[in-house]
Tab-separated table of C-alpha atoms in Angstrom:
chain	number	residue	atom	x	y	z
A	11	MET	CA	-0.080	0.239	0.266
A	12	ALA	CA	1.573	3.618	-1.062
A	13	ASP	CA	1.306	5.810	1.619
A	14	ASP	CA	-2.203	7.464	1.811
A	15	LEU	CA	-3.801	4.799	-0.370
A	16	ILE	CA	-6.059	2.031	1.072
A	17	THR	CA	-8.023	0.267	-1.754
A	18	ILE	CA	-12.009	-0.607	-1.496
A	19	PHE	CA	-13.501	-3.229	-2.322
A	20	VAL	CA	-18.064	-2.983	-3.778
A	21	GLU	CA	-19.386	-6.236	-4.117
A	22	GLU	CA	-20.584	-6.620	-7.576
A	23	GLU	CA	-24.919	-8.447	-6.943
A	24	SER	CA	-23.570	-11.057	-9.056
A	25	GLY	CA	-20.684	-11.506	-6.026
A	26	GLU	CA	-18.062	-10.024	-8.026
A	27	LYS	CA	-15.663	-7.992	-5.936
A	28	ARG	CA	-14.087	-4.464	-8.109
A	29	ALA	CA	-11.103	-2.556	-6.401
A	30	ILE	CA	-11.411	0.498	-6.018
A	31	GLU	CA	-8.059	2.748	-5.305
A	32	ALA	CA	-8.686	5.752	-2.838
A	33	PRO	CA	-7.373	8.477	-1.763
A	34	THR	CA	-7.114	9.026	2.193
A	35	ASP	CA	-5.371	12.572	1.943
A	36	MET	CA	-7.630	14.491	0.345
A	37	GLN	CA	-11.030	14.376	2.880
A	38	LEU	CA	-13.130	12.269	1.348
A	39	SER	CA	-16.154	10.415	1.561
A	40	LEU	CA	-16.076	6.691	1.116
A	41	MET	CA	-20.135	8.625	-1.211
A	42	GLU	CA	-17.340	11.310	-3.623
A	43	LEU	CA	-15.196	8.066	-4.602
A	44	LEU	CA	-18.269	5.700	-5.102
A	45	LYS	CA	-19.661	9.313	-6.737
A	46	ALA	CA	-16.857	9.466	-8.646
A	47	SER	CA	-15.675	5.710	-9.888
A	48	ASP	CA	-19.642	6.021	-12.055
A	49	TYR	CA	-21.719	4.141	-9.812
A	50	PRO	CA	-25.634	4.183	-8.968
A	51	VAL	CA	-24.567	6.538	-5.899
A	52	GLN	CA	-26.982	10.480	-6.221
A	53	ALA	CA	-26.287	12.138	-3.047
A	54	THR	CA	-28.450	14.392	-3.805
A	55	CYS	CA	-28.571	16.418	-0.504
A	56	GLY	CA	-24.829	16.406	-1.210
A	57	GLY	CA	-23.274	14.507	2.089
A	58	MET	CA	-25.800	15.856	4.898
A	59	ALA	CA	-26.873	12.093	5.985
A	60	LEU	CA	-30.381	13.856	4.499
A	61	CYS	CA	-31.109	11.414	1.510
A	62	ALA	CA	-29.271	8.182	2.232
A	63	THR	CA	-29.805	8.075	-1.590
A	64	CYS	CA	-25.830	6.572	-0.493
A	65	HIS	CA	-26.756	3.566	1.377
A	66	VAL	CA	-24.728	1.649	1.616
A	67	GLU	CA	-23.623	-2.185	4.174
A	68	VAL	CA	-20.514	-3.139	4.811
A	69	VAL	CA	-19.978	-6.778	3.709
A	70	GLU	CA	-16.108	-6.604	5.321
A	71	GLY	CA	-14.402	-4.635	7.540
A	72	ASP	CA	-13.463	-3.804	11.152
A	73	ASP	CA	-16.240	-3.019	13.358
A	74	SER	CA	-16.092	0.309	13.993
A	75	TYR	CA	-16.694	0.932	10.424
A	76	LYS	CA	-20.891	0.738	10.833
A	77	GLU	CA	-20.961	2.978	14.668
A	78	ALA	CA	-23.101	5.621	12.195
A	79	THR	CA	-23.553	8.994	14.008
A	80	ASP	CA	-27.219	9.530	15.904
A	81	PRO	CA	-28.353	11.751	12.698
A	82	GLU	CA	-27.583	8.441	10.471
A	83	LEU	CA	-29.454	6.448	12.341
A	84	ASP	CA	-31.802	8.303	12.222
A	85	MET	CA	-32.237	9.011	8.269
A	86	LEU	CA	-31.180	4.958	7.846
A	87	ASP	CA	-34.829	4.486	10.459
A	88	THR	CA	-36.566	5.198	9.070
A	89	LEU	CA	-35.727	3.318	5.172
A	90	PRO	CA	-37.859	0.626	4.553
A	91	GLU	CA	-35.047	-1.894	3.783
A	92	VAL	CA	-31.997	-1.547	5.882
A	93	THR	CA	-29.500	-4.476	7.726
A	94	ASP	CA	-27.729	-4.413	11.165
A	95	ALA	CA	-24.371	-3.032	8.992
A	96	SER	CA	-26.411	-0.213	7.012
A	97	ARG	CA	-24.833	3.322	6.356
A	98	LEU	CA	-24.913	6.368	4.625
A	99	ALA	CA	-21.148	6.155	2.996
A	100	CYS	CA	-21.999	10.326	2.746
A	101	GLN	CA	-20.754	9.922	6.480
A	102	MET	CA	-17.476	7.586	5.963
A	103	ARG	CA	-14.828	9.576	6.389
A	104	LEU	CA	-12.399	7.842	3.788
A	105	ALA	CA	-9.267	6.444	6.495
A	106	ASP	CA	-6.078	3.960	6.625
A	107	ASP	CA	-7.507	1.809	8.313
A	108	MET	CA	-10.851	0.502	6.135
A	109	ASP	CA	-8.572	-1.027	3.322
A	110	GLY	CA	-9.589	-4.038	2.020
A	111	MET	CA	-13.152	-2.174	3.263
A	112	VAL	CA	-15.682	-4.081	0.838
A	113	VAL	CA	-19.108	-2.946	0.614
A	114	ARG	CA	-21.914	-3.657	-1.385
A	115	ILE	CA	-24.584	-0.717	-2.781
A	116	LEU	CA	-28.518	-0.710	-0.673
A	117	ALA	CA	-29.431	2.696	-2.325
A	118	LYS	CA	-29.689	1.411	-6.117
A	119	GLU	CA	-33.802	1.266	-5.856
A	120	GLU	CA	-32.999	5.142	-5.013
A	121	CYS	CA	-32.211	5.902	-8.575
A	122	SER	CA	-35.275	5.274	-10.256
B	26	MET	CA	-43.616	38.418	-0.478
B	27	VAL	CA	-43.942	35.621	-2.994
B	28	GLN	CA	-47.675	33.828	-2.136
B	29	SER	CA	-49.232	30.066	-3.321
B	30	ILE	CA	-52.580	32.217	-5.895
B	31	GLU	CA	-55.867	30.441	-5.725
B	32	ASP	CA	-55.956	30.981	-9.310
B	33	LYS	CA	-56.939	28.035	-11.455
B	34	ARG	CA	-56.078	29.670	-14.463
B	35	VAL	CA	-52.648	31.735	-14.839
B	36	GLU	CA	-50.961	33.632	-17.928
B	37	THR	CA	-46.969	35.036	-17.605
B	38	ASP	CA	-44.099	34.950	-19.358
B	39	ILE	CA	-41.950	33.025	-17.349
B	40	CYS	CA	-43.040	29.170	-15.738
B	41	THR	CA	-40.504	28.273	-13.601
B	42	ILE	CA	-40.610	25.188	-11.647
B	43	GLY	CA	-38.934	24.836	-8.663
B	44	ALA	CA	-38.420	27.634	-6.273
B	45	GLY	CA	-35.475	26.617	-4.122
B	46	PRO	CA	-33.396	29.684	-4.919
B	47	VAL	CA	-31.992	29.424	-8.322
B	48	GLY	CA	-35.662	29.246	-9.256
B	49	LEU	CA	-36.295	32.648	-7.139
B	50	PHE	CA	-32.991	34.363	-8.185
B	51	ALA	CA	-34.706	32.772	-11.808
B	52	VAL	CA	-37.558	36.346	-11.483
B	53	PHE	CA	-34.653	38.324	-9.958
B	54	GLU	CA	-32.880	37.834	-13.212
B	55	ALA	CA	-35.848	37.823	-15.913
B	56	GLY	CA	-37.152	41.084	-14.294
B	57	LEU	CA	-34.420	43.373	-14.680
B	58	LEU	CA	-35.375	42.688	-18.461
B	59	LYS	CA	-39.418	43.498	-18.279
B	60	MET	CA	-39.972	39.767	-17.709
B	61	ARG	CA	-43.063	38.091	-15.172
B	62	CYS	CA	-43.000	34.708	-13.855
B	63	HIS	CA	-45.198	32.532	-12.603
B	64	LEU	CA	-42.962	29.512	-10.391
B	65	ILE	CA	-45.104	26.303	-9.400
B	66	ASP	CA	-43.658	24.244	-6.092
B	67	ALA	CA	-44.687	20.522	-5.379
B	68	LEU	CA	-44.236	21.555	-1.451
B	69	PRO	CA	-46.217	24.622	0.381
B	70	GLN	CA	-43.327	26.471	0.988
B	71	ILE	CA	-41.582	28.786	-1.422
B	72	GLY	CA	-36.835	27.698	-0.648
B	73	GLY	CA	-36.517	24.543	-2.043
B	74	GLN	CA	-34.591	22.231	-0.096
B	75	LEU	CA	-33.322	25.455	1.771
B	76	SER	CA	-35.775	25.286	3.804
B	77	GLU	CA	-37.624	21.631	3.441
B	78	ILE	CA	-34.899	20.062	4.488
B	79	TYR	CA	-32.230	22.512	5.495
B	80	PRO	CA	-33.121	26.483	6.980
B	81	LYS	CA	-31.363	25.763	9.878
B	82	LYS	CA	-28.145	24.751	8.025
B	83	PRO	CA	-25.396	27.617	7.831
B	84	ILE	CA	-24.085	27.821	3.867
B	85	TYR	CA	-20.177	29.063	3.446
B	86	ASP	CA	-20.190	29.159	-0.469
B	87	ILE	CA	-22.783	32.476	-1.138
B	88	PRO	CA	-20.722	35.481	-2.405
B	89	GLY	CA	-20.930	37.957	-0.649
B	90	TYR	CA	-21.761	36.233	2.544
B	91	PRO	CA	-18.966	34.568	5.204
B	92	ASP	CA	-21.312	32.367	6.041
B	93	ILE	CA	-25.690	32.555	5.833
B	94	LEU	CA	-28.350	30.646	7.869
B	95	ALA	CA	-30.390	28.306	4.389
B	96	GLN	CA	-33.300	29.779	5.450
B	97	ASP	CA	-32.401	33.612	5.467
B	98	LEU	CA	-30.450	33.178	2.289
B	99	VAL	CA	-34.267	31.690	1.624
B	100	ASN	CA	-35.490	35.020	2.897
B	101	ASN	CA	-33.299	37.357	1.524
B	102	LEU	CA	-34.488	36.504	-1.756
B	103	GLU	CA	-37.917	36.929	-1.284
B	104	GLN	CA	-37.609	40.193	-0.711
B	105	GLN	CA	-34.639	40.643	-3.525
B	106	ILE	CA	-37.623	39.485	-6.347
B	107	ALA	CA	-40.082	41.150	-4.140
B	108	PRO	CA	-40.420	44.001	-6.759
B	109	PHE	CA	-41.357	42.135	-9.210
B	110	HIS	CA	-44.347	40.637	-7.698
B	111	PRO	CA	-44.263	37.524	-9.068
B	112	THR	CA	-46.750	34.773	-8.655
B	113	ALA	CA	-46.892	31.952	-7.602
B	114	THR	CA	-48.779	27.772	-8.035
B	115	LEU	CA	-47.225	26.021	-4.526
B	116	GLY	CA	-47.914	22.896	-3.405
B	117	GLU	CA	-48.832	21.847	-7.062
B	118	ARG	CA	-46.712	19.131	-8.987
B	119	VAL	CA	-46.318	20.182	-12.369
B	120	GLU	CA	-47.853	17.104	-14.836
B	121	GLU	CA	-48.798	18.303	-18.068
B	122	LEU	CA	-46.626	20.030	-20.491
B	123	ASP	CA	-48.117	21.041	-24.279
B	124	ARG	CA	-47.111	23.106	-26.938
B	125	LEU	CA	-50.015	25.153	-28.131
B	126	GLU	CA	-49.336	26.040	-31.877
B	127	ASP	CA	-48.088	29.305	-30.674
B	128	ASP	CA	-44.868	27.963	-29.788
B	129	SER	CA	-46.187	29.235	-26.184
B	130	PHE	CA	-46.419	25.924	-23.723
B	131	ARG	CA	-49.594	25.055	-21.270
B	132	LEU	CA	-48.956	23.889	-18.378
B	133	GLN	CA	-51.301	21.357	-16.227
B	134	THR	CA	-50.665	20.818	-12.047
B	135	ASN	CA	-52.391	17.790	-10.234
B	136	GLU	CA	-54.797	19.994	-9.155
B	137	GLY	CA	-55.979	21.156	-12.116
B	138	THR	CA	-54.035	24.908	-12.455
B	139	GLU	CA	-53.793	25.844	-15.931
B	140	VAL	CA	-50.764	27.914	-16.545
B	141	PHE	CA	-50.007	29.891	-19.748
B	142	CYS	CA	-46.563	31.149	-21.012
B	143	LYS	CA	-44.306	31.580	-23.580
B	144	VAL	CA	-41.445	29.619	-21.419
B	145	VAL	CA	-40.960	26.883	-18.984
B	146	VAL	CA	-37.757	27.463	-17.083
B	147	ILE	CA	-36.937	24.006	-14.665
B	148	ALA	CA	-35.758	24.829	-12.097
B	149	GLY	CA	-35.795	21.550	-10.281
B	150	GLY	CA	-33.336	20.527	-7.816
B	151	LEU	CA	-33.196	17.314	-6.615
B	152	GLY	CA	-36.764	16.517	-8.618
B	153	CYS	CA	-40.054	16.025	-7.428
B	154	PHE	CA	-40.875	14.364	-3.698
B	155	GLU	CA	-41.747	11.812	-3.026
B	156	PRO	CA	-43.407	8.340	-0.885
B	157	ARG	CA	-39.596	6.003	-0.695
B	158	LYS	CA	-41.947	2.438	-0.910
B	159	PRO	CA	-40.881	-1.514	0.422
B	160	ALA	CA	-40.199	-4.330	-1.723
B	161	VAL	CA	-43.280	-5.548	-1.211
B	162	GLU	CA	-44.866	-7.705	-4.480
B	163	ASN	CA	-47.819	-6.509	-5.833
B	164	LEU	CA	-47.360	-3.214	-4.263
B	165	GLU	CA	-48.578	-0.569	-6.651
B	166	GLN	CA	-50.904	-2.708	-8.078
B	167	TYR	CA	-53.057	-2.137	-4.614
B	168	GLU	CA	-52.392	0.963	-5.093
B	169	GLY	CA	-55.388	3.756	-4.193
B	170	LYS	CA	-57.444	0.295	-3.407
B	171	GLY	CA	-55.729	-0.496	0.038
B	172	ILE	CA	-51.942	1.519	0.435
B	173	ALA	CA	-51.766	5.023	1.462
B	174	TYR	CA	-48.227	6.510	2.081
B	175	ILE	CA	-48.763	9.701	3.024
B	176	ILE	CA	-52.234	10.314	4.985
B	177	LYS	CA	-54.442	13.325	3.718
B	178	ASN	CA	-57.617	12.892	5.071
B	179	PRO	CA	-57.505	11.018	8.223
B	180	GLU	CA	-61.307	10.578	8.935
B	181	LYS	CA	-61.247	7.906	5.964
B	182	PHE	CA	-59.745	5.749	8.305
B	183	ARG	CA	-62.169	6.186	10.660
B	184	GLY	CA	-63.168	2.082	11.719
B	185	LYS	CA	-61.138	0.600	9.694
B	186	LYS	CA	-58.208	-1.667	10.067
B	187	LEU	CA	-55.254	-0.881	9.784
B	188	VAL	CA	-51.144	-1.751	9.492
B	189	LEU	CA	-48.688	0.675	9.001
B	190	ALA	CA	-45.641	0.195	8.409
B	191	GLY	CA	-41.534	2.633	9.640
B	192	GLY	CA	-39.741	3.232	12.184
B	193	GLY	CA	-39.936	7.548	12.266
B	194	ASP	CA	-41.378	10.364	13.601
B	195	SER	CA	-43.729	10.069	11.195
B	196	ALA	CA	-44.685	6.936	11.766
B	197	LEU	CA	-45.484	6.611	14.867
B	198	ASP	CA	-47.020	9.951	15.784
B	199	TRP	CA	-49.258	8.152	12.657
B	200	THR	CA	-50.009	5.433	14.966
B	201	LEU	CA	-50.884	7.609	18.067
B	202	TYR	CA	-53.261	9.431	15.582
B	203	LEU	CA	-54.751	7.396	14.236
B	204	SER	CA	-55.358	4.538	17.154
B	205	GLU	CA	-58.096	6.994	18.017
B	206	LEU	CA	-59.558	6.948	15.240
B	207	ALA	CA	-59.372	3.178	13.996
B	208	GLU	CA	-60.182	-0.267	14.237
B	209	GLU	CA	-57.434	-1.687	14.566
B	210	VAL	CA	-53.897	-0.521	14.370
B	211	THR	CA	-51.042	-2.036	14.059
B	212	LEU	CA	-48.103	-0.653	14.051
B	213	VAL	CA	-44.822	-3.115	12.268
B	214	HIS	CA	-40.946	-1.617	13.055
B	215	ARG	CA	-38.065	-3.429	11.679
B	216	GLY	CA	-35.758	-2.626	14.400
B	217	SER	CA	-35.915	-3.519	17.973
B	218	THR	CA	-36.245	0.012	19.613
B	219	PHE	CA	-37.505	4.133	17.761
B	220	ARG	CA	-34.907	6.131	17.112
B	221	GLY	CA	-37.649	9.178	16.657
B	222	ALA	CA	-39.051	11.627	19.721
B	223	PRO	CA	-38.853	10.256	22.683
B	224	ASP	CA	-42.000	10.860	23.827
B	225	SER	CA	-43.516	9.473	21.127
B	226	ALA	CA	-41.879	6.260	20.905
B	227	GLU	CA	-42.738	5.693	25.097
B	228	LYS	CA	-46.685	6.699	24.000
B	229	VAL	CA	-46.411	3.715	21.042
B	230	MET	CA	-45.203	1.264	23.722
B	231	SER	CA	-47.513	1.872	27.005
B	232	LEU	CA	-50.253	1.752	23.226
B	233	ALA	CA	-49.132	-1.534	22.976
B	234	ASP	CA	-48.859	-2.742	26.758
B	235	GLN	CA	-51.748	-1.899	27.712
B	236	LYS	CA	-53.396	-4.127	23.963
B	237	LYS	CA	-54.171	-0.775	22.622
B	238	ILE	CA	-52.234	-1.378	19.568
B	239	ASN	CA	-50.219	-4.547	17.867
B	240	LEU	CA	-47.366	-3.813	17.535
B	241	GLN	CA	-44.616	-5.830	15.907
B	242	LEU	CA	-40.855	-5.210	16.404
B	243	ASN	CA	-37.490	-6.944	14.318
B	244	ALA	CA	-40.519	-7.856	11.097
B	245	ASN	CA	-41.106	-6.731	8.140
B	246	VAL	CA	-44.483	-7.092	5.466
B	247	THR	CA	-43.226	-9.049	3.488
B	248	ALA	CA	-46.127	-9.833	2.088
B	249	ILE	CA	-50.154	-8.154	0.901
B	250	GLN	CA	-53.267	-10.238	-0.220
B	251	GLY	CA	-55.749	-9.035	-1.660
B	252	ASN	CA	-59.079	-9.839	-3.389
B	253	GLY	CA	-59.842	-6.283	-5.892
B	254	MET	CA	-59.113	-4.743	-2.573
B	255	LEU	CA	-56.645	-5.155	0.027
B	256	ASN	CA	-57.785	-7.984	2.713
B	257	ALA	CA	-54.220	-8.629	4.993
B	258	CYS	CA	-50.656	-7.883	5.816
B	259	VAL	CA	-48.074	-10.762	5.818
B	260	ILE	CA	-45.646	-10.066	8.110
B	261	THR	CA	-42.579	-11.912	9.080
B	262	ASP	CA	-40.256	-11.018	11.515
B	263	LYS	CA	-35.890	-11.651	12.067
B	264	ALA	CA	-36.735	-15.745	13.078
B	265	LYS	CA	-39.290	-15.912	9.937
B	266	ASN	CA	-41.753	-16.624	11.835
B	267	SER	CA	-45.404	-15.168	10.141
B	268	VAL	CA	-48.432	-14.317	11.047
B	269	THR	CA	-51.023	-12.000	8.599
B	270	VAL	CA	-53.476	-9.512	9.393
B	271	ASP	CA	-56.186	-8.450	8.367
B	272	THR	CA	-56.330	-5.452	7.662
B	273	ASP	CA	-58.387	-2.636	5.570
B	274	TYR	CA	-55.048	-0.671	4.829
B	275	PHE	CA	-51.672	-1.160	4.863
B	276	ILE	CA	-49.719	2.696	5.244
B	277	PRO	CA	-46.025	2.537	4.225
B	278	LEU	CA	-44.488	5.133	6.220
B	279	PHE	CA	-40.738	5.579	4.817
B	280	GLY	CA	-39.492	8.771	4.181
B	281	LEU	CA	-40.162	10.764	0.733
B	282	SER	CA	-37.088	10.640	-2.004
B	283	PRO	CA	-36.183	12.609	-4.866
B	284	LYS	CA	-37.970	11.920	-8.343
B	285	LEU	CA	-37.521	13.712	-11.827
B	286	GLY	CA	-41.501	12.568	-12.010
B	287	PRO	CA	-43.460	13.656	-14.516
B	288	ILE	CA	-40.247	15.787	-16.566
B	289	ALA	CA	-38.808	12.592	-17.646
B	290	ASP	CA	-41.707	12.459	-19.778
B	291	TRP	CA	-40.844	15.944	-22.029
B	292	ASN	CA	-38.604	14.577	-24.700
B	293	LEU	CA	-35.603	16.076	-22.566
B	294	ASN	CA	-31.861	14.758	-23.016
B	295	LEU	CA	-31.772	13.080	-19.491
B	296	ASP	CA	-28.142	12.055	-18.310
B	297	ARG	CA	-28.603	10.014	-15.012
B	298	ASN	CA	-31.879	11.768	-13.931
B	299	ALA	CA	-30.987	15.028	-14.792
B	300	ILE	CA	-31.417	17.692	-18.275
B	301	VAL	CA	-28.561	17.798	-20.836
B	302	VAL	CA	-28.276	21.928	-21.145
B	303	ASN	CA	-26.104	24.302	-23.483
B	304	THR	CA	-24.081	25.980	-21.952
B	305	GLU	CA	-24.240	29.127	-24.233
B	306	ASP	CA	-28.254	29.972	-21.949
B	307	TYR	CA	-28.862	26.943	-20.016
B	308	SER	CA	-31.548	25.723	-22.863
B	309	THR	CA	-32.447	21.962	-23.427
B	310	ASN	CA	-33.020	20.642	-26.745
B	311	VAL	CA	-36.820	21.300	-26.933
B	312	PRO	CA	-36.319	25.464	-27.989
B	313	GLY	CA	-38.386	27.456	-25.211
B	314	ILE	CA	-37.540	24.779	-22.565
B	315	TYR	CA	-34.962	26.070	-20.023
B	316	ALA	CA	-33.182	23.908	-17.180
B	317	ILE	CA	-30.930	25.250	-14.622
B	318	GLY	CA	-30.192	24.185	-10.669
B	319	ASP	CA	-29.261	21.268	-9.903
B	320	ILE	CA	-31.518	19.530	-11.952
B	321	ASN	CA	-29.129	20.521	-15.625
B	322	THR	CA	-25.587	18.841	-16.301
B	323	TYR	CA	-22.684	19.499	-18.858
B	324	PRO	CA	-19.263	19.346	-18.855
B	325	GLY	CA	-17.738	20.947	-15.993
B	326	LYS	CA	-21.001	20.917	-14.070
B	327	LEU	CA	-20.969	21.781	-10.349
B	328	LYS	CA	-23.941	21.627	-7.586
B	329	LEU	CA	-23.955	25.124	-6.401
B	330	ILE	CA	-26.086	27.178	-5.856
B	331	LEU	CA	-23.347	30.205	-7.312
B	332	CYS	CA	-24.204	28.424	-10.225
B	333	GLY	CA	-27.936	28.200	-10.620
B	334	PHE	CA	-27.518	32.201	-9.879
B	335	HIS	CA	-25.651	31.950	-12.487
B	336	GLU	CA	-26.896	29.955	-15.395
B	337	ALA	CA	-30.406	32.126	-14.172
B	338	ALA	CA	-28.839	35.014	-15.309
B	339	LEU	CA	-28.259	33.728	-19.075
B	340	MET	CA	-30.909	31.920	-19.495
B	341	SER	CA	-32.699	34.856	-19.053
B	342	HIS	CA	-30.720	36.942	-21.529
B	343	SER	CA	-31.851	34.451	-24.255
B	344	ALA	CA	-35.347	34.110	-23.349
B	345	TYR	CA	-35.981	37.395	-23.688
B	346	ARG	CA	-36.078	36.640	-26.884
B	347	ILE	CA	-38.172	33.860	-26.750
B	348	VAL	CA	-40.584	36.580	-24.331
B	349	SER	CA	-40.223	39.616	-27.194
B	350	GLY	CA	-40.102	38.040	-29.904
B	351	GLY	CA	-36.682	38.006	-31.925
B	352	LYS	CA	-35.768	41.682	-29.544
B	353	LYS	CA	-32.218	41.550	-27.908
B	354	PRO	CA	-31.750	42.280	-24.770
B	355	SER	CA	-29.733	45.686	-23.320
B	356	PHE	CA	-27.802	44.931	-21.070
B	357	LYS	CA	-27.492	47.105	-18.593
B	358	TYR	CA	-25.764	46.577	-15.030
B	359	THR	CA	-28.365	47.673	-12.016
B	360	THR	CA	-26.039	50.311	-10.564
B	361	VAL	CA	-27.050	52.136	-13.535
B	362	ASN	CA	-30.569	51.554	-13.611
B	363	GLY	CA	-30.917	52.375	-9.938
B	364	ALA	CA	-33.640	49.954	-8.036
B	365	PRO	CA	-34.900	47.026	-9.997
B	366	THR	CA	-39.118	47.909	-10.121
B	367	MET	CA	-41.426	45.969	-12.235
């Protein structure tokens, strides 16, 4: 791993995992990374935990990344389909110890 | 100030769909060129997402304001456009757009309001807020036949059996309200606790203890049944145990999610739910229809309020040619002409 560069994996519907390299020194959120990588993440509220169009599930990763803040949990609680590992990608700041994390995008229904 | 009018027939130069900050500023730029504007918004108030979602959030990138609260920006814009006396139809959603023989437009809302105009400006931001729907088979088949996402007239549910789903404030509040009216209320919540207002959550728990409502925690509605009209919901808990509950209505309350809505059917070039525009004047591929603000896209697009303001200015100068029947607008600084009036 190069300095300030981590790899995040996105699990596709087929089960295949696609790797995305991500810088950790640019204050990027996971939402911004997914959007930049052309995933169907609308992020309509721009990253304020207010629209849930960047809803993801952390499939593999340190449990600490499943800990959401109150505004995020409030938003998640309004959604019909949520798992115990649901997160809003906009609230996950990319950091070194997220290296190797696997996420699944659950927000697709928001893009129809 | 911008007040919603009750008129069912409106004639204007420019009809702006969306009364967020960019739609409001378009009224100003159009006003400088003596064009009249009418605003339509699906929300019952002006301000778009600034007023609806984050009125108390400070914004730091409005030129000239080191910081300004979202609602204060809306209030200032309202004051700024007041000299142009814009009219508005609020709480209604544009459903139809037709082009008339003289190339002007006729718009119609879901409440039957008709707006006749020479130019349409779509400043729709995120789109219309629509109810979020759970993934239950045949759900759409029973919409209006026992399924309701928005409660407009609670009296409709008096003496009926209801199944509500959701864990947010709206699910809690409606459970409390409807428990007084309905014959039977079942609230289904995916989680084991409620994060909503503690007071409402406590009241709901207390009603469940007194057997006044049927509370199903750690559970989801997984199927619906009916014969033309809905008559039952299947509720499944995390251990995969299912119960079938007879009901007259299923009311999923999972909040609102922005959707493009009928705009998607107007033959506009779209790219990922955004309207493609020409950056010379923010016109769409349909002559006479412009798109400004967060709803448009072009190479280099930034979804910033300040970019929307710029787009509004260029749009207005282009729209002037259509509204005036081909005349070229004369460009003047506001400092030269003094206080703007209409």
